[in-house]
CSV table of C-alpha atoms in Angstrom, one decimal:
chain,number,residue,atom,x,y,z
A,1,UNK,CA,-15.2,-2.8,15.7
A,2,UNK,CA,-15.1,-0.2,13.0
A,3,UNK,CA,-12.6,2.7,12.9
A,4,UNK,CA,-13.0,5.8,10.8
A,5,UNK,CA,-9.6,7.4,10.1
A,6,UNK,CA,-8.9,10.8,8.8
A,7,UNK,CA,-5.2,10.8,7.9
A,8,UNK,CA,-3.0,13.7,6.8
A,9,UNK,CA,-0.5,11.9,4.5
A,10,UNK,CA,2.0,14.7,4.1
A,11,UNK,CA,2.3,15.0,7.9
A,12,UNK,CA,2.1,11.3,8.4
A,13,UNK,CA,-0.5,11.8,11.2
A,14,UNK,CA,-4.0,10.8,12.1
A,15,UNK,CA,-6.2,13.8,12.3
A,16,UNK,CA,-9.2,12.0,13.8
A,17,UNK,CA,-10.0,8.5,14.8
A,18,UNK,CA,-13.6,7.6,15.4
A,19,UNK,CA,-14.8,4.3,16.8
A,20,UNK,CA,-18.1,2.5,16.0
A,21,UNK,CA,-19.5,-0.8,17.2
A,22,UNK,CA,-20.5,-3.5,14.8
A,23,UNK,CA,-24.2,-2.5,15.2
A,24,UNK,CA,-23.3,1.1,14.1
A,25,UNK,CA,-22.1,0.1,10.7
A,26,UNK,CA,-24.5,2.2,8.9
A,27,UNK,CA,-23.6,5.2,11.0
A,28,UNK,CA,-19.9,4.6,10.3
A,29,UNK,CA,-20.6,4.5,6.6
A,30,UNK,CA,-22.6,7.7,6.7
A,31,UNK,CA,-19.8,9.4,8.9
A,32,UNK,CA,-17.3,8.3,6.3
A,33,UNK,CA,-19.2,9.8,3.4
A,34,UNK,CA,-20.1,13.0,5.3
A,35,UNK,CA,-16.4,13.5,6.2
A,36,UNK,CA,-15.3,13.0,2.6
A,37,UNK,CA,-18.0,15.5,1.5
A,38,UNK,CA,-16.9,18.0,4.1
A,39,UNK,CA,-13.2,17.7,3.3
A,40,UNK,CA,-14.0,18.1,-0.5
A,41,UNK,CA,-16.0,21.2,0.2
A,42,UNK,CA,-13.1,22.6,2.2
A,43,UNK,CA,-10.6,21.5,-0.5
A,44,UNK,CA,-8.7,19.4,2.1
A,45,UNK,CA,-6.9,16.4,0.7
A,46,UNK,CA,-6.8,14.0,3.6
A,47,UNK,CA,-7.1,10.2,3.3
A,48,UNK,CA,-10.4,9.0,4.7
A,49,UNK,CA,-10.8,5.3,5.3
A,50,UNK,CA,-13.1,2.9,7.3
A,51,UNK,CA,-11.4,-0.1,8.7
A,52,UNK,CA,-12.8,-3.1,10.6
A,53,UNK,CA,-10.7,-4.9,13.2
A,54,UNK,CA,-11.2,-7.2,16.1
A,55,UNK,CA,-10.1,-4.3,18.4
A,56,UNK,CA,-7.9,-1.1,18.3
A,57,UNK,CA,-4.8,-3.1,19.1
A,58,UNK,CA,-5.3,-5.3,16.1
A,59,UNK,CA,-5.9,-2.2,13.9
A,60,UNK,CA,-2.7,-0.6,15.1
A,61,UNK,CA,-0.8,-3.9,14.3
A,62,UNK,CA,-2.2,-4.3,10.8
A,63,UNK,CA,-2.2,-0.6,9.8
A,64,UNK,CA,0.9,0.6,11.7
A,65,UNK,CA,1.6,3.4,9.2
A,66,UNK,CA,-1.3,5.5,10.4
A,67,UNK,CA,-0.1,5.4,14.0
A,68,UNK,CA,3.6,5.2,14.0
A,69,UNK,CA,6.4,7.3,12.6
A,70,UNK,CA,9.2,5.9,10.5
A,71,UNK,CA,11.6,5.1,13.3
A,72,UNK,CA,8.8,3.4,15.3
A,73,UNK,CA,7.9,1.3,12.2
A,74,UNK,CA,11.5,0.1,12.0
A,75,UNK,CA,11.6,-1.2,15.5
B,1,UNK,CA,-26.2,0.8,-7.7
B,2,UNK,CA,-28.6,-1.1,-10.1
B,3,UNK,CA,-29.4,2.1,-12.1
B,4,UNK,CA,-25.7,3.0,-12.7
B,5,UNK,CA,-24.1,1.5,-15.8
B,6,UNK,CA,-20.5,0.3,-16.1
B,7,UNK,CA,-19.9,3.2,-18.5
B,8,UNK,CA,-21.0,5.7,-15.9
B,9,UNK,CA,-18.8,4.1,-13.3
B,10,UNK,CA,-15.8,4.3,-15.7
B,11,UNK,CA,-16.6,8.0,-16.5
B,12,UNK,CA,-16.6,8.6,-12.8
B,13,UNK,CA,-13.2,6.9,-12.8
B,14,UNK,CA,-12.0,9.4,-15.4
B,15,UNK,CA,-13.1,12.3,-13.2
B,16,UNK,CA,-11.4,10.7,-10.2
B,17,UNK,CA,-8.2,10.3,-12.3
B,18,UNK,CA,-8.3,14.0,-13.0
B,19,UNK,CA,-9.2,14.8,-9.5
B,20,UNK,CA,-12.2,16.8,-10.6
B,21,UNK,CA,-14.5,15.4,-8.0
B,22,UNK,CA,-18.0,16.8,-7.2
B,23,UNK,CA,-20.3,15.9,-4.3
B,24,UNK,CA,-22.4,13.9,-6.7
B,25,UNK,CA,-19.3,11.9,-7.7
B,26,UNK,CA,-18.5,11.2,-4.1
B,27,UNK,CA,-22.0,9.9,-3.6
B,28,UNK,CA,-21.8,7.8,-6.7
B,29,UNK,CA,-18.4,6.4,-5.7
B,30,UNK,CA,-19.8,5.6,-2.3
B,31,UNK,CA,-22.7,3.6,-3.8
B,32,UNK,CA,-20.2,1.8,-6.1
B,33,UNK,CA,-18.0,0.9,-3.2
B,34,UNK,CA,-21.0,-0.2,-1.2
B,35,UNK,CA,-21.9,-2.6,-4.0
B,36,UNK,CA,-18.9,-4.7,-2.9
B,37,UNK,CA,-20.1,-5.1,0.6
B,38,UNK,CA,-21.8,-8.5,0.3
B,39,UNK,CA,-18.7,-10.0,-1.4
B,40,UNK,CA,-16.6,-8.4,1.3
B,41,UNK,CA,-18.7,-9.7,4.1
B,42,UNK,CA,-18.7,-13.3,2.5
B,43,UNK,CA,-14.9,-13.3,2.4
B,44,UNK,CA,-14.5,-11.9,6.0
B,45,UNK,CA,-17.0,-14.4,7.4
B,46,UNK,CA,-15.4,-17.3,5.6
B,47,UNK,CA,-11.9,-16.4,7.0
B,48,UNK,CA,-13.2,-16.0,10.5
B,49,UNK,CA,-15.3,-19.2,10.4
B,50,UNK,CA,-13.1,-21.5,8.4
B,51,UNK,CA,-9.6,-20.3,9.4
B,52,UNK,CA,-10.3,-19.0,12.8
B,53,UNK,CA,-8.5,-15.8,11.9
B,54,UNK,CA,-9.7,-12.3,12.2
B,55,UNK,CA,-8.4,-10.1,9.4
B,56,UNK,CA,-8.5,-6.3,9.5
B,57,UNK,CA,-11.0,-5.5,6.8
B,58,UNK,CA,-11.2,-2.5,4.6
B,59,UNK,CA,-14.8,-2.6,3.1
B,60,UNK,CA,-14.0,0.3,0.8
B,61,UNK,CA,-10.8,1.7,-0.7
B,62,UNK,CA,-10.3,5.4,0.1
B,63,UNK,CA,-11.1,7.9,-2.6
B,64,UNK,CA,-7.5,9.2,-2.6
B,65,UNK,CA,-6.1,5.7,-3.1
B,66,UNK,CA,-8.5,5.0,-5.9
B,67,UNK,CA,-7.6,8.4,-7.6
B,68,UNK,CA,-3.9,7.6,-7.3
B,69,UNK,CA,-4.3,4.1,-8.6
B,70,UNK,CA,-6.2,5.3,-11.7
B,71,UNK,CA,-3.6,8.0,-12.3
B,72,UNK,CA,-0.8,5.4,-11.9
B,73,UNK,CA,-2.1,2.5,-13.9
B,74,UNK,CA,-3.9,2.4,-17.2
B,75,UNK,CA,-7.0,0.7,-15.9
B,76,UNK,CA,-10.7,1.7,-15.6
B,77,UNK,CA,-12.5,2.1,-12.2
B,78,UNK,CA,-14.5,-1.1,-12.9
B,79,UNK,CA,-11.2,-3.0,-13.3
B,80,UNK,CA,-9.8,-2.0,-9.9
B,81,UNK,CA,-9.5,-5.3,-8.0
B,82,UNK,CA,-8.9,-4.0,-4.5
B,83,UNK,CA,-12.0,-1.8,-3.9
B,84,UNK,CA,-12.8,-4.1,-1.0
B,85,UNK,CA,-10.2,-6.1,0.9
B,86,UNK,CA,-8.6,-7.3,4.1
B,87,UNK,CA,-5.2,-8.0,5.5
B,88,UNK,CA,-3.8,-10.9,7.5
B,89,UNK,CA,-0.4,-10.7,9.2
B,90,UNK,CA,1.3,-14.0,10.0
B,91,UNK,CA,4.5,-14.7,11.8
B,92,UNK,CA,6.6,-16.2,9.0
B,93,UNK,CA,6.9,-17.6,5.5
B,94,UNK,CA,5.7,-21.1,6.4
B,95,UNK,CA,2.6,-19.7,8.1
B,96,UNK,CA,2.1,-17.6,5.0
B,97,UNK,CA,2.2,-20.6,2.8
B,98,UNK,CA,-0.1,-22.5,5.0
B,99,UNK,CA,-2.7,-19.7,5.2
B,100,UNK,CA,-2.5,-19.1,1.4
B,101,UNK,CA,-3.0,-22.8,0.8
B,102,UNK,CA,-6.1,-22.8,3.0
B,103,UNK,CA,-7.5,-19.7,1.4
B,104,UNK,CA,-6.9,-21.2,-2.1
B,105,UNK,CA,-8.9,-24.3,-0.9
B,106,UNK,CA,-11.6,-22.2,0.7
B,107,UNK,CA,-12.1,-19.8,-2.3
B,108,UNK,CA,-11.6,-22.2,-5.3
B,109,UNK,CA,-12.0,-19.5,-7.9
B,110,UNK,CA,-9.3,-17.3,-6.2
B,111,UNK,CA,-6.3,-15.9,-8.1
B,112,UNK,CA,-3.1,-16.1,-6.2
B,113,UNK,CA,-0.7,-13.2,-6.8
B,114,UNK,CA,2.7,-14.2,-5.3
B,115,UNK,CA,4.6,-11.0,-4.8
B,116,UNK,CA,7.5,-13.0,-3.3
B,117,UNK,CA,8.2,-14.6,-6.7
B,118,UNK,CA,7.6,-11.3,-8.4
B,119,UNK,CA,8.0,-8.4,-6.0
B,120,UNK,CA,6.4,-5.2,-6.9
B,121,UNK,CA,9.1,-2.5,-6.5
B,122,UNK,CA,10.4,-4.6,-3.5
B,123,UNK,CA,7.0,-5.3,-2.1
B,124,UNK,CA,6.7,-8.9,-0.9
B,125,UNK,CA,3.4,-10.5,0.1
B,126,UNK,CA,0.9,-12.9,-1.3
B,127,UNK,CA,-2.4,-11.5,-2.5
B,128,UNK,CA,-5.5,-13.7,-2.9
B,129,UNK,CA,-8.1,-12.3,-5.1
B,130,UNK,CA,-11.6,-13.8,-4.5
B,131,UNK,CA,-14.4,-13.3,-7.0
B,132,UNK,CA,-17.9,-13.4,-5.6
B,133,UNK,CA,-20.6,-12.7,-8.2
B,134,UNK,CA,-19.0,-10.0,-10.3
B,135,UNK,CA,-17.2,-8.5,-7.4
B,136,UNK,CA,-13.5,-8.9,-6.4
B,137,UNK,CA,-12.2,-8.9,-2.9
B,138,UNK,CA,-8.4,-8.8,-2.2
B,139,UNK,CA,-6.9,-10.6,0.8
B,140,UNK,CA,-3.4,-9.5,1.6
B,141,UNK,CA,-1.3,-12.1,3.4
B,142,UNK,CA,1.9,-10.7,4.8
B,143,UNK,CA,4.6,-12.0,7.1
B,144,UNK,CA,5.5,-9.8,10.0
B,145,UNK,CA,8.8,-8.9,8.3
B,146,UNK,CA,7.1,-8.2,4.9
B,147,UNK,CA,4.7,-6.1,6.8
B,148,UNK,CA,7.4,-3.9,8.4
B,149,UNK,CA,8.8,-3.3,4.9
B,150,UNK,CA,5.4,-2.5,3.4
B,151,UNK,CA,4.4,-0.1,6.1
B,152,UNK,CA,7.8,1.6,5.9
B,153,UNK,CA,7.5,1.9,2.2
B,154,UNK,CA,4.0,3.4,2.6
B,155,UNK,CA,5.1,5.8,5.3
B,156,UNK,CA,8.1,6.9,3.3
B,157,UNK,CA,5.7,7.6,0.4
B,158,UNK,CA,3.4,9.5,2.7
B,159,UNK,CA,5.9,11.9,4.2
B,160,UNK,CA,8.5,12.2,1.5
B,161,UNK,CA,7.3,11.3,-2.0
B,162,UNK,CA,4.1,9.4,-3.0
B,163,UNK,CA,6.0,7.7,-5.9
B,164,UNK,CA,8.5,5.9,-3.7
B,165,UNK,CA,6.4,2.8,-3.2
B,166,UNK,CA,6.0,2.4,-6.9
B,167,UNK,CA,9.6,2.6,-7.7
B,168,UNK,CA,9.9,6.4,-8.1
B,169,UNK,CA,11.4,9.2,-6.0
B,170,UNK,CA,14.8,9.6,-4.5
B,171,UNK,CA,17.4,7.1,-5.7
B,172,UNK,CA,19.0,6.5,-2.3
B,173,UNK,CA,15.6,5.7,-0.7
B,174,UNK,CA,14.7,3.4,-3.6
B,175,UNK,CA,18.1,1.7,-3.1
B,176,UNK,CA,17.5,1.3,0.6
B,177,UNK,CA,14.0,-0.3,0.0
B,178,UNK,CA,15.5,-2.6,-2.6
B,179,UNK,CA,18.3,-3.6,-0.3
B,180,UNK,CA,15.8,-4.3,2.6
B,181,UNK,CA,13.6,-6.3,0.3
B,182,UNK,CA,16.6,-8.4,-0.6
B,183,UNK,CA,17.4,-9.0,3.1
B,184,UNK,CA,13.8,-10.2,3.6
B,185,UNK,CA,14.1,-12.6,0.8
B,186,UNK,CA,17.3,-14.1,2.3
B,187,UNK,CA,15.6,-14.4,5.7
B,188,UNK,CA,12.7,-16.2,4.0
B,189,UNK,CA,15.1,-18.6,2.4
B,190,UNK,CA,16.7,-19.2,5.8
B,191,UNK,CA,13.3,-19.9,7.3
B,192,UNK,CA,12.6,-22.5,4.6
B,193,UNK,CA,16.0,-24.2,5.2
B,194,UNK,CA,15.3,-24.3,8.9
B,195,UNK,CA,12.0,-26.0,8.2
B,196,UNK,CA,13.8,-28.6,6.1
B,197,UNK,CA,16.1,-29.2,9.1
B,198,UNK,CA,13.1,-29.6,11.4
B,199,UNK,CA,11.6,-32.1,8.9
B,200,UNK,CA,14.8,-34.1,9.1
B,201,UNK,CA,14.6,-34.1,12.9
B,202,UNK,CA,10.9,-35.2,12.8
B,203,UNK,CA,11.8,-38.0,10.4
B,204,UNK,CA,14.5,-39.2,12.8
B,205,UNK,CA,12.3,-38.9,15.8
B,206,UNK,CA,9.6,-40.9,14.1
B,207,UNK,CA,11.8,-44.0,13.9
B,208,UNK,CA,11.2,-46.7,16.5
B,209,UNK,CA,14.8,-47.0,17.4
B,210,UNK,CA,17.8,-44.7,16.8
B,211,UNK,CA,21.3,-45.8,16.1
B,212,UNK,CA,24.3,-44.1,17.6
B,213,UNK,CA,24.8,-42.2,14.3
B,214,UNK,CA,21.2,-41.2,14.3
B,215,UNK,CA,21.5,-39.9,17.8
B,216,UNK,CA,24.6,-37.9,16.9
B,217,UNK,CA,22.7,-36.6,13.7
B,218,UNK,CA,19.8,-35.5,15.8
B,219,UNK,CA,22.0,-33.6,18.2
B,220,UNK,CA,23.8,-31.9,15.4
B,221,UNK,CA,20.4,-30.9,13.7
B,222,UNK,CA,19.1,-29.6,17.0
B,223,UNK,CA,22.2,-27.5,17.6
B,224,UNK,CA,22.0,-26.2,14.0
B,225,UNK,CA,18.4,-25.0,14.6
B,226,UNK,CA,19.3,-23.3,17.9
B,227,UNK,CA,22.3,-21.5,16.3
B,228,UNK,CA,20.4,-20.5,13.1
B,229,UNK,CA,17.4,-19.2,15.1
B,230,UNK,CA,19.7,-17.1,17.4
B,231,UNK,CA,21.5,-15.7,14.4
B,232,UNK,CA,18.2,-15.0,12.6
B,233,UNK,CA,17.0,-13.0,15.6
B,234,UNK,CA,20.3,-11.1,15.8
B,235,UNK,CA,20.3,-10.3,12.0
B,236,UNK,CA,16.7,-9.0,12.3
B,237,UNK,CA,17.7,-6.7,15.1
B,238,UNK,CA,20.7,-5.5,13.2
B,239,UNK,CA,18.7,-5.0,10.0
B,240,UNK,CA,16.0,-3.0,11.8
B,241,UNK,CA,18.7,-0.9,13.5
B,242,UNK,CA,20.3,-0.3,10.1
B,243,UNK,CA,16.9,0.8,8.7
B,244,UNK,CA,16.5,3.3,11.5
B,245,UNK,CA,19.9,4.7,11.0
B,246,UNK,CA,19.3,5.1,7.2
B,247,UNK,CA,15.9,6.7,7.8
B,248,UNK,CA,17.5,9.2,10.3
B,249,UNK,CA,20.3,10.0,7.9
B,250,UNK,CA,17.8,10.6,5.1
B,251,UNK,CA,15.5,12.7,7.3
B,252,UNK,CA,18.5,14.9,8.3
B,253,UNK,CA,19.4,15.4,4.6
B,254,UNK,CA,15.8,16.4,3.8
B,255,UNK,CA,15.6,18.8,6.7
B,256,UNK,CA,18.9,20.3,5.5
B,257,UNK,CA,17.3,21.1,2.1
B,258,UNK,CA,18.2,18.1,0.0
B,259,UNK,CA,17.6,15.6,-1.6
B,260,UNK,CA,15.6,17.0,-4.5
B,261,UNK,CA,13.0,14.2,-4.8
B,262,UNK,CA,11.0,15.2,-1.8
B,263,UNK,CA,7.7,16.4,-3.0
B,264,UNK,CA,5.8,17.7,0.1
């Protein structure tokens, strides 16, 4: 599965998480670029990243920082 | 990407470094990142098929991370070696060594960067850099404990100061990260020692007959493993509790108006 993440670093929070199937790879790539273009137009400095994982649980294990706060990470 | 020269890509890198990014730049960067896709796909497929592991892949490094890397390091965009990559989390140090060994065999041109031997501002992991054609793909192999440290360091950088994970920012936070990194190293040493004890046991068990002294030795080694494992688990729980306490203390300080290093 593919996951498009818009992350507000300063707040340490995911703004939006979109999910795409394997067959929607091209749509996921387009969505990533369009989101970057839109944020750039609005002057918003959020991290935009496309990740590919077996499922959402795997994503949340390997990229905990997007989903957990500091205390959760240290537990 | 065939019409864009290396010079044009590096000029794009200069603009990213200055954070003067136009829509045309974002589209060019997107094409550049996309040019890594075949190499990325090759690496992911090989890991899945040959190791039976499913890494979390990141086909393209984020624009903000690229900009920051170019600002931080004196390299050009065409020299960035983690445009495409993936991450594997394994239980412990021995699993890490086994997986890295298999990856080195699988990708024979791979460069192994052992951040356990040379931690980067406390960051411990092993990175395997695979070259496919002219493209590089970075495989991060972390133990679960190294992963906790790395994610904490990233998050502290996110919410307090982006320089923390590169050795900057508040002194007390840096000291905490260095201390926790040292704790990890000690635990990795304990794990290796335990593996040595297990090897001794396996050697004894492989003998056709055991003397009384061997039997006693076996019992002693078995008891040592049980004790060490129990203590290791307790230390991990205590260390994580100490980390949470330190984070809470630091957060309280920040909310009360100090320390001065917090940039957001």
